[in-house]
Short mmCIF file of C-alpha atoms in Angstrom, two decimals:
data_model
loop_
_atom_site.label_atom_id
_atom_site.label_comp_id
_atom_site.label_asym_id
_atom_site.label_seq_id
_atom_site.Cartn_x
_atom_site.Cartn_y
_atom_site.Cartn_z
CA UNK A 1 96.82 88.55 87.82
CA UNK A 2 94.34 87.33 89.88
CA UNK A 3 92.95 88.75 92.80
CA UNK A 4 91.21 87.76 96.11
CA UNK A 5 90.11 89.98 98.27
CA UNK A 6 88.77 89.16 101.87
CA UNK A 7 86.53 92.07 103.41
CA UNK A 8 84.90 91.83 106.95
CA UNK A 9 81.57 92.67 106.94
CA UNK A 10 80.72 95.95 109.51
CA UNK A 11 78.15 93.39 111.53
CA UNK A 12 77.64 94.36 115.32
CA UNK A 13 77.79 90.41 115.88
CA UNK A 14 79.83 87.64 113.84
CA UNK A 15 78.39 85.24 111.35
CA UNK A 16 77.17 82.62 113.16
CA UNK A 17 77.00 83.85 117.16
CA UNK A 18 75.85 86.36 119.50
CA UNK A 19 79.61 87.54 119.76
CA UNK A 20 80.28 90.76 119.56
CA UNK A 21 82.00 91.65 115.73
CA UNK A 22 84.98 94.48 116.73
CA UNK A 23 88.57 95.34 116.57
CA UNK A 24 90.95 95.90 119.77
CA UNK A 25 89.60 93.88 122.44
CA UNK A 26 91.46 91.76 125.04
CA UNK A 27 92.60 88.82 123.31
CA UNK A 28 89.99 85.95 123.52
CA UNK A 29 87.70 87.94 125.21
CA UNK A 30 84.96 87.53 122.36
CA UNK A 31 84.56 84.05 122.11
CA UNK A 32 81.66 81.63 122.86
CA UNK A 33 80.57 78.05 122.40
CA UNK A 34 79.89 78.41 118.56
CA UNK A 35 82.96 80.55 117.81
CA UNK A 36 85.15 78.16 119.72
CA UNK A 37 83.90 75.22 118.26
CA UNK A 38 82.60 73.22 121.37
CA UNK A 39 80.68 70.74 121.01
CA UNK A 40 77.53 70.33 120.03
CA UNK A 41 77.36 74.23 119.59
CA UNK A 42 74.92 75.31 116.63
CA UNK A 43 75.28 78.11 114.35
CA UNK A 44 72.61 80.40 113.52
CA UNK A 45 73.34 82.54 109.89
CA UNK A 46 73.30 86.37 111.41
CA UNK A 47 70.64 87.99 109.30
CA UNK A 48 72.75 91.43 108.94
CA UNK A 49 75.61 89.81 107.83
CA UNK A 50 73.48 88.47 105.02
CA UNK A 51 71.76 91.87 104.09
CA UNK A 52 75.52 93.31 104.04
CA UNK A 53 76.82 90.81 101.44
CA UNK A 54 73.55 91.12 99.47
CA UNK A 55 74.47 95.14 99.07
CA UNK A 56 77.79 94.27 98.33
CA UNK A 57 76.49 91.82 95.30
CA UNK A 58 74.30 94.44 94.29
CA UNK A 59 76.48 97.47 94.25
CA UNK A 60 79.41 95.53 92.47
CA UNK A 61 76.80 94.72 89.74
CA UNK A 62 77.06 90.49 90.32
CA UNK A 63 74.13 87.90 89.89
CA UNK A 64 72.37 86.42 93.49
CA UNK A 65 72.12 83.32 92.98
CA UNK A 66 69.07 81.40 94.84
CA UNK A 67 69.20 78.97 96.63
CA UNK A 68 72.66 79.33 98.06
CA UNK A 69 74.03 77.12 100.80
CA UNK A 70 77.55 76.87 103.28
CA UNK A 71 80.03 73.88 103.28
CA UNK A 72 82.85 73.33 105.22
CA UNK A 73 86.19 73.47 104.30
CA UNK A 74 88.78 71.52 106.31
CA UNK A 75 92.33 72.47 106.84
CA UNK A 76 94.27 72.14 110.23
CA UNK A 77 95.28 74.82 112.08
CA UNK A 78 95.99 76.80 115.71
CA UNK A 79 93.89 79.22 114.97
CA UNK A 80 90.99 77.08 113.45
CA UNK A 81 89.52 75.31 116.52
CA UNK A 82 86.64 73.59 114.98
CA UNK A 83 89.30 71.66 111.88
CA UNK A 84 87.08 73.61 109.50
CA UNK A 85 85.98 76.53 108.10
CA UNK A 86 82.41 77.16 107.47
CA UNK A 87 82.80 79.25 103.75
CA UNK A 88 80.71 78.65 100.73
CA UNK A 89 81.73 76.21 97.94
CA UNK A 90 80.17 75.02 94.71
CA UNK A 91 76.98 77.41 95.50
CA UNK A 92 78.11 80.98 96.58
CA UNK A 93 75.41 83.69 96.93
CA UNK A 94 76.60 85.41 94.02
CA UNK A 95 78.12 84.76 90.96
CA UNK A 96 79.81 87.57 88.54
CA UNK A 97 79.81 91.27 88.40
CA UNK A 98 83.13 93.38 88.01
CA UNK A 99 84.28 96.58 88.21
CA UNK A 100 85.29 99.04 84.80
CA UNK A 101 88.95 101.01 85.14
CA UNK A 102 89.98 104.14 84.23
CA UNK A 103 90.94 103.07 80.89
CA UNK A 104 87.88 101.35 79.73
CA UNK A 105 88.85 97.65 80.69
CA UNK A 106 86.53 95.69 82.78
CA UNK A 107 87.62 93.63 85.41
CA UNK A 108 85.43 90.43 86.25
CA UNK A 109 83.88 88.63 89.47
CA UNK A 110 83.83 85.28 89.00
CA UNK A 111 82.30 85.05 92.08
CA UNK A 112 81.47 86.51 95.61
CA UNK A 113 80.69 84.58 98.95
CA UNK A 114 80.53 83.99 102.30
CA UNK A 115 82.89 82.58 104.85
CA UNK A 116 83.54 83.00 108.49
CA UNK A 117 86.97 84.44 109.23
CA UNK A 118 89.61 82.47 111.78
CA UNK A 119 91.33 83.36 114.88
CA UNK A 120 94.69 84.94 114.69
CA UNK A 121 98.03 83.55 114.96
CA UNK A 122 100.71 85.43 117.04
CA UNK A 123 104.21 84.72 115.96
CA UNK A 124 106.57 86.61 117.53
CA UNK A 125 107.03 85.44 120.90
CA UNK A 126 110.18 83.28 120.31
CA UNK A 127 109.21 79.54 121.30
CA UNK A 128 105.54 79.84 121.63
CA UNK A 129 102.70 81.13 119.75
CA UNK A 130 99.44 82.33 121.14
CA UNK A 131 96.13 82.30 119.92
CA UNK A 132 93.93 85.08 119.85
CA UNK A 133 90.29 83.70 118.86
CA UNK A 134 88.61 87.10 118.76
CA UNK A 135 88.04 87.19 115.42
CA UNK A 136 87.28 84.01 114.76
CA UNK A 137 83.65 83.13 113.13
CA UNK A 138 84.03 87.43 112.53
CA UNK A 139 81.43 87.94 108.86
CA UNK A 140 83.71 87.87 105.92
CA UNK A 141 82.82 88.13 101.72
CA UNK A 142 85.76 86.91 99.54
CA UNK A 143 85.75 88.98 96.35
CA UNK A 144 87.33 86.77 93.85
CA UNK A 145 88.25 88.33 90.15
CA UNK A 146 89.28 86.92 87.08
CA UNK A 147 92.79 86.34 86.04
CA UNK A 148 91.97 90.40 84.05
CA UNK A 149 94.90 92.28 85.59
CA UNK A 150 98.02 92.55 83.81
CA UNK A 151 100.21 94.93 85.81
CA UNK A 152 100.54 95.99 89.73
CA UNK A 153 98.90 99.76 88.97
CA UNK A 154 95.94 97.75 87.53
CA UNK A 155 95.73 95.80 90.30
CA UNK A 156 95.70 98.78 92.59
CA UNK A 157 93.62 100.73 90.69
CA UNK A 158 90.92 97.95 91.03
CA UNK A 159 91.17 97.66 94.73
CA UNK A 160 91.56 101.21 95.57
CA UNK A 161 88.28 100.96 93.53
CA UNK A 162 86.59 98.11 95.37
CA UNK A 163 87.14 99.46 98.65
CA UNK A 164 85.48 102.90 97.77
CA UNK A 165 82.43 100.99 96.28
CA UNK A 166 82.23 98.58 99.28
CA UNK A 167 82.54 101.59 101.50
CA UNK A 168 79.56 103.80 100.09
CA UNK A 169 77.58 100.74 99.99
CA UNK A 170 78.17 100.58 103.46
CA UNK A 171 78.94 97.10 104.07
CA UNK A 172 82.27 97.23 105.21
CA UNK A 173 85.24 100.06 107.01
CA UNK A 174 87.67 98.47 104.39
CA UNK A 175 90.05 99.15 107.28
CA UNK A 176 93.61 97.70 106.49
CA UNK A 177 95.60 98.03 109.39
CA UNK A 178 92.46 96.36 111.18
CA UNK A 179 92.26 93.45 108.93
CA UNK A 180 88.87 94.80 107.28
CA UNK A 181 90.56 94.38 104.03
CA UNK A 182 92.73 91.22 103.25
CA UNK A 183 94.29 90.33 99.61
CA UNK A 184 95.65 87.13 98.38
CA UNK A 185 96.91 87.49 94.84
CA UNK A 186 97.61 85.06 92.24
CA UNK A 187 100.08 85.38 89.14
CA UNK A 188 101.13 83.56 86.40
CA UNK A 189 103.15 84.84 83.47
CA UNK A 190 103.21 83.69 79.57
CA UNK A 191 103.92 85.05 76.21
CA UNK A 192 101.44 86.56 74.42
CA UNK A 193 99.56 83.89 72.54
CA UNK A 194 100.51 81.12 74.77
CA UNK A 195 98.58 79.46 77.60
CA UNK A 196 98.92 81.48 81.32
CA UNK A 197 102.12 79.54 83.03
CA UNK A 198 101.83 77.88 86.49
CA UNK A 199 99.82 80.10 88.73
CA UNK A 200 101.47 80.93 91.83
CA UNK A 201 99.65 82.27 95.15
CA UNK A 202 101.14 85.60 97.34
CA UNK A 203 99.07 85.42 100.99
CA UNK A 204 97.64 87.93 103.08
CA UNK A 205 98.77 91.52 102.07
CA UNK A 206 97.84 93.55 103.80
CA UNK A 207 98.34 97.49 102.09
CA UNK A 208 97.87 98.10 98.81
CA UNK A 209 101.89 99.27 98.90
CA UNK A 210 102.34 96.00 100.24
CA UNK A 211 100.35 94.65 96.73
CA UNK A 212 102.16 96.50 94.33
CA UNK A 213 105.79 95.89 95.74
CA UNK A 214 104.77 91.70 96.00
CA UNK A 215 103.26 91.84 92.43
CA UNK A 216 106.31 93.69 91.06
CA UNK A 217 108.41 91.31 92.55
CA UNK A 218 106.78 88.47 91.70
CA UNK A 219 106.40 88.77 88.39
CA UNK A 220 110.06 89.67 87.61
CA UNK A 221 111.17 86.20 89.31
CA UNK A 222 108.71 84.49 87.27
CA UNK A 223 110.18 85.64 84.13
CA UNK A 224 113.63 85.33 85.28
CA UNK A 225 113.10 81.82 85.58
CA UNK A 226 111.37 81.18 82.55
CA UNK A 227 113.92 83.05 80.56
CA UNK A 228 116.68 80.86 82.19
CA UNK A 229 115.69 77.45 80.00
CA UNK A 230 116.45 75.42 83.39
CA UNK A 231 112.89 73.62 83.87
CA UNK A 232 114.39 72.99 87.46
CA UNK A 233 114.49 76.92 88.25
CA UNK A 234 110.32 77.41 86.49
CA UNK A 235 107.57 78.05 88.79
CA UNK A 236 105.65 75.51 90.93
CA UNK A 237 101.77 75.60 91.82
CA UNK A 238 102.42 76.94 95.65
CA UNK A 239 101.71 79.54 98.46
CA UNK A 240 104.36 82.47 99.07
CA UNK A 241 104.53 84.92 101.75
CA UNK A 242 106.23 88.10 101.12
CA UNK A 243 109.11 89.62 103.00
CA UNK A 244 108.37 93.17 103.50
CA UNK A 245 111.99 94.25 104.62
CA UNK A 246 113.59 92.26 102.11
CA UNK A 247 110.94 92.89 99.23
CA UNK A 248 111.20 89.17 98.62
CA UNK A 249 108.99 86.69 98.05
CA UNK A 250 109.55 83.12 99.97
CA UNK A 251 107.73 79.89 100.19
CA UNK A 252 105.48 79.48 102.53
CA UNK A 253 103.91 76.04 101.45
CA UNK A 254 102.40 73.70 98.27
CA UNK A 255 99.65 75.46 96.85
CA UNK A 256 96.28 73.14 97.52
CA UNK A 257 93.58 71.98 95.56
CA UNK A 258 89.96 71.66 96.22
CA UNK A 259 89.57 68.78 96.64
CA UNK A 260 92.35 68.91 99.50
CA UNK A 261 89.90 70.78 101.41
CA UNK A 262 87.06 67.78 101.25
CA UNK A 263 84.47 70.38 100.94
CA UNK A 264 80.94 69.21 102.06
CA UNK A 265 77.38 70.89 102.34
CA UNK A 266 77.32 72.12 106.46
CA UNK A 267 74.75 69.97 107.28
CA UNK A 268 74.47 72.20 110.69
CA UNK A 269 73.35 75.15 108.45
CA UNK A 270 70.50 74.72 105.79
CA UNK A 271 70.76 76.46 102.23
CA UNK A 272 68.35 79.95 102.15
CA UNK A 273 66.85 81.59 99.39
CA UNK A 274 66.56 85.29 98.46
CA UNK A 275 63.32 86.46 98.05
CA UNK A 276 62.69 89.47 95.22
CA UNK A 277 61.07 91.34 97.58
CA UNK A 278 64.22 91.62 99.85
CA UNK A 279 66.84 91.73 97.02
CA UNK A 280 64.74 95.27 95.89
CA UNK A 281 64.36 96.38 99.19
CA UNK A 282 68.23 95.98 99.61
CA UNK A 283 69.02 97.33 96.28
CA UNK A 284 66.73 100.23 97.28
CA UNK A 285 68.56 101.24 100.15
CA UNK A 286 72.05 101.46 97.59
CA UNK A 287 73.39 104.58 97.83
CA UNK A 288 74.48 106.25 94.17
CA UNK A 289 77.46 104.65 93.26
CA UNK A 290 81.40 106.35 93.15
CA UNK A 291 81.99 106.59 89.65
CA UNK A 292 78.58 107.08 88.74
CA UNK A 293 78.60 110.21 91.40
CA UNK A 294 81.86 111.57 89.77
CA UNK A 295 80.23 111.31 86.62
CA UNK A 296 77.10 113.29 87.42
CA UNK A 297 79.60 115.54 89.05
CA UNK A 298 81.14 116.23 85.84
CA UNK A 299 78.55 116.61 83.46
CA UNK A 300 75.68 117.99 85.43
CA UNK A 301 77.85 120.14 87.40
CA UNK A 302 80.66 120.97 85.28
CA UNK A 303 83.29 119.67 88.25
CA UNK A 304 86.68 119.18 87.02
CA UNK A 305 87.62 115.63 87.35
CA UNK A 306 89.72 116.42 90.30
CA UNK A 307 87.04 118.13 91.90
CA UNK A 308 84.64 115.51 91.40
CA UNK A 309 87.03 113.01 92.60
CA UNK A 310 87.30 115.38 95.70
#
C-alpha cells in the first residue's frame, strides 16, 4: 500500500493569486483572472505558501531540494479551466523523509511537492453539473509514501500520524470534512517473494473510516481474483472510486501514465532556490515534534503513555 495524501496549506491567499484561501464561501465568489485561467493572467508563487511546505519538509524529516521548479500537468476537465494543472514534476521541493510507527517500522516519502488544487465538481443535480471554482489555484502539498504499508490499521496509523505532525507544525487544519486532507491510495497484492501485482488506484477518500473500509475491500477483491486462475477476472492498472453505502469499490476510469499528462517546465513561473539562511530560520520556528513530545513526556516526566498521548 501506497499512499497519497493531498493537504491544503492554511495560506490566507492561494498559490498563485491575491484570492482569498477559505472554506464556505458563496460558490465562485473567490475567483480572479489567474485562478480562472483568463488569458494572459500571470501567476506569482505566494511566498507563505512556500514557507508552509518548507515546515512541512522539515518537520516530516525529508531533503529540500534546490533549485526546484513547477510544470504543468494537462488533463481535461470542468473543474480545471486553464486544461492544466500547475503541480511539480521531475523536480519537487523535497525529496524523502518518512514517518516511524508504533511498532518500529518506518514508513518512507518518496517525495513531497507542490501543486495548486482545482475547482470542485457538483454532481448531484440530476442533468447538470455546476462548477464551483472557489478552490481552485487553493495551496496544496501532495505527501506521497512508498509502497511500506501492508495492512489498513498501518495505513491509518500513518495518517492519523501525518496529520498530527502537519498540524503542530502548523502548516495545515488537516480538516477532512473541509477538504484540508485528501487521500488517494494505491494497492497491489503478491505472494511473499514475488514481484508486487498490478497496482490499482482508490480516489479521493475522504475519512480515515472511509480509508480503512476501501483498503479492506480492496485488497480482498484483489486476492479473490488472483486466487480464481481466470487471467480475465486479475487486476488492471486503473482508477476506482469507492461506494460508501455499498462498501464497494467501482471503476471510475484507466489508470494514466506520466507521460499522459505531457508534463512541461511552466514557463510562466521560474524555478527558485532555498537559501540556508531561510531553511534554518524555518526550521527554527518548528515547534517540538508529537512523538518526540510524548517521549519527553514519558521519560522526563514519568507520564503514562496514555497521559502523554493526552
Amino acid at each position: 500500500i501506497g499512499l497519497e495524501v493531498h493537504c491544503r496549506l492554511a495560506t490566507a491567499t492561494k498559490l498563485f493569486c491575491g484570492c482569498r484561501n477559505e472554506f464556505g464561501a458563496e460558490p465562485n465568489a473567490l475567483v480572479c483572472e489567474v485562478c480562472s485561467g483568463q488569458p494572459g493572467a500571470l501567476p506569482v508563487l505566494n511566498r507563505e505558501a512556500l514557507e508552509l511546505a518548507l515546515r512541512a519538509a522539515l518537520a516530516l524529516e525529508g531533503e529540500v531540494a534546490t533549485p526546484s521548479k513547477f510544470d504543468r500537468k494537462h488533463y481535461f476537465y470542468c473543474d480545471l479551466p486553464k486544461g492544466y494543472q500547475v503541480s511539480q514534476y521531475d523536480r519537487p521541493f523535497c525529496n524523502g523523509g518518512g514517518l516511524t510507527l508504533a511498532c518500529g517500522k518506518r514508513v518512507r516519502l518518496a517525495r513531497i511537492h507542490m501543486e495548486e488544487d482545482a475547482g470542485k465538481a457538483i454532481h448531484d443535480r440530476g442533468a447538470h453539473t455546476l462548477v464551483d471554482l472557489n478552490r481552485a489555484g487553493a495551496p496544496l502539498i501532495e505527501c506521497v509514501t512508498e509502497p511500506d504499508l501492508a495492512s489498513s490499521a498501518e495505513a491509518h496509523e500513518f495518517l492519523t500520524a501525518l496529520k498530527e505532525t502537519l498540524q503542530f507544525a502548523g502548516v495545515s487544519e488537516c480538516d477532512m470534512e473541509k477538504g484540508s486532507l485528501r487521500c488517494d491510495v494505491n494497492i497491489s497484492v503478491h505472494r511473499a517473494g514475488t514481484p508486487l501485482g498490478t497496482k490499482v488506484e482508490l480516489k479521493n477518500l475522504n475519512s480515515f473510516a472511509h480509508v480503512v473500509a476501501a483498503l479492506e475491500h480492496e485488497i480482498a477483491r484483489q486476492i479473490a481474483a488472483y486466487e480464481s486462475g481466470d487471467p480475465k477476472q486479475f487486476p488492471v492498472q486503473e482508477t476506482r472510486l469507492f461506494d460508501v453505502a455499498a462498501g464497494v469499490t467501482r471503476t471510475m476510469r484507466s489508470k494514466e501514465d506520466a507521460h499522459d499528462y505531457r508534463y512541461f517546465p511552466d514557463p510562466d513561473l521560474p524555478p527558485f532556490t532555498v537559501s540556508a539562511a531561510q531553511l534554518e530560520r524555518v526550521r527554527s520556528m518548528l515547534p517540538e515534534a508529537p512523538a518526540a513530545r510524548r517521549a519527553r513526556y514519558t521519560s522526563a516526566l514519568g507520564l503514562s503513555k496514555y497521559d502523554a498521548g493526552v
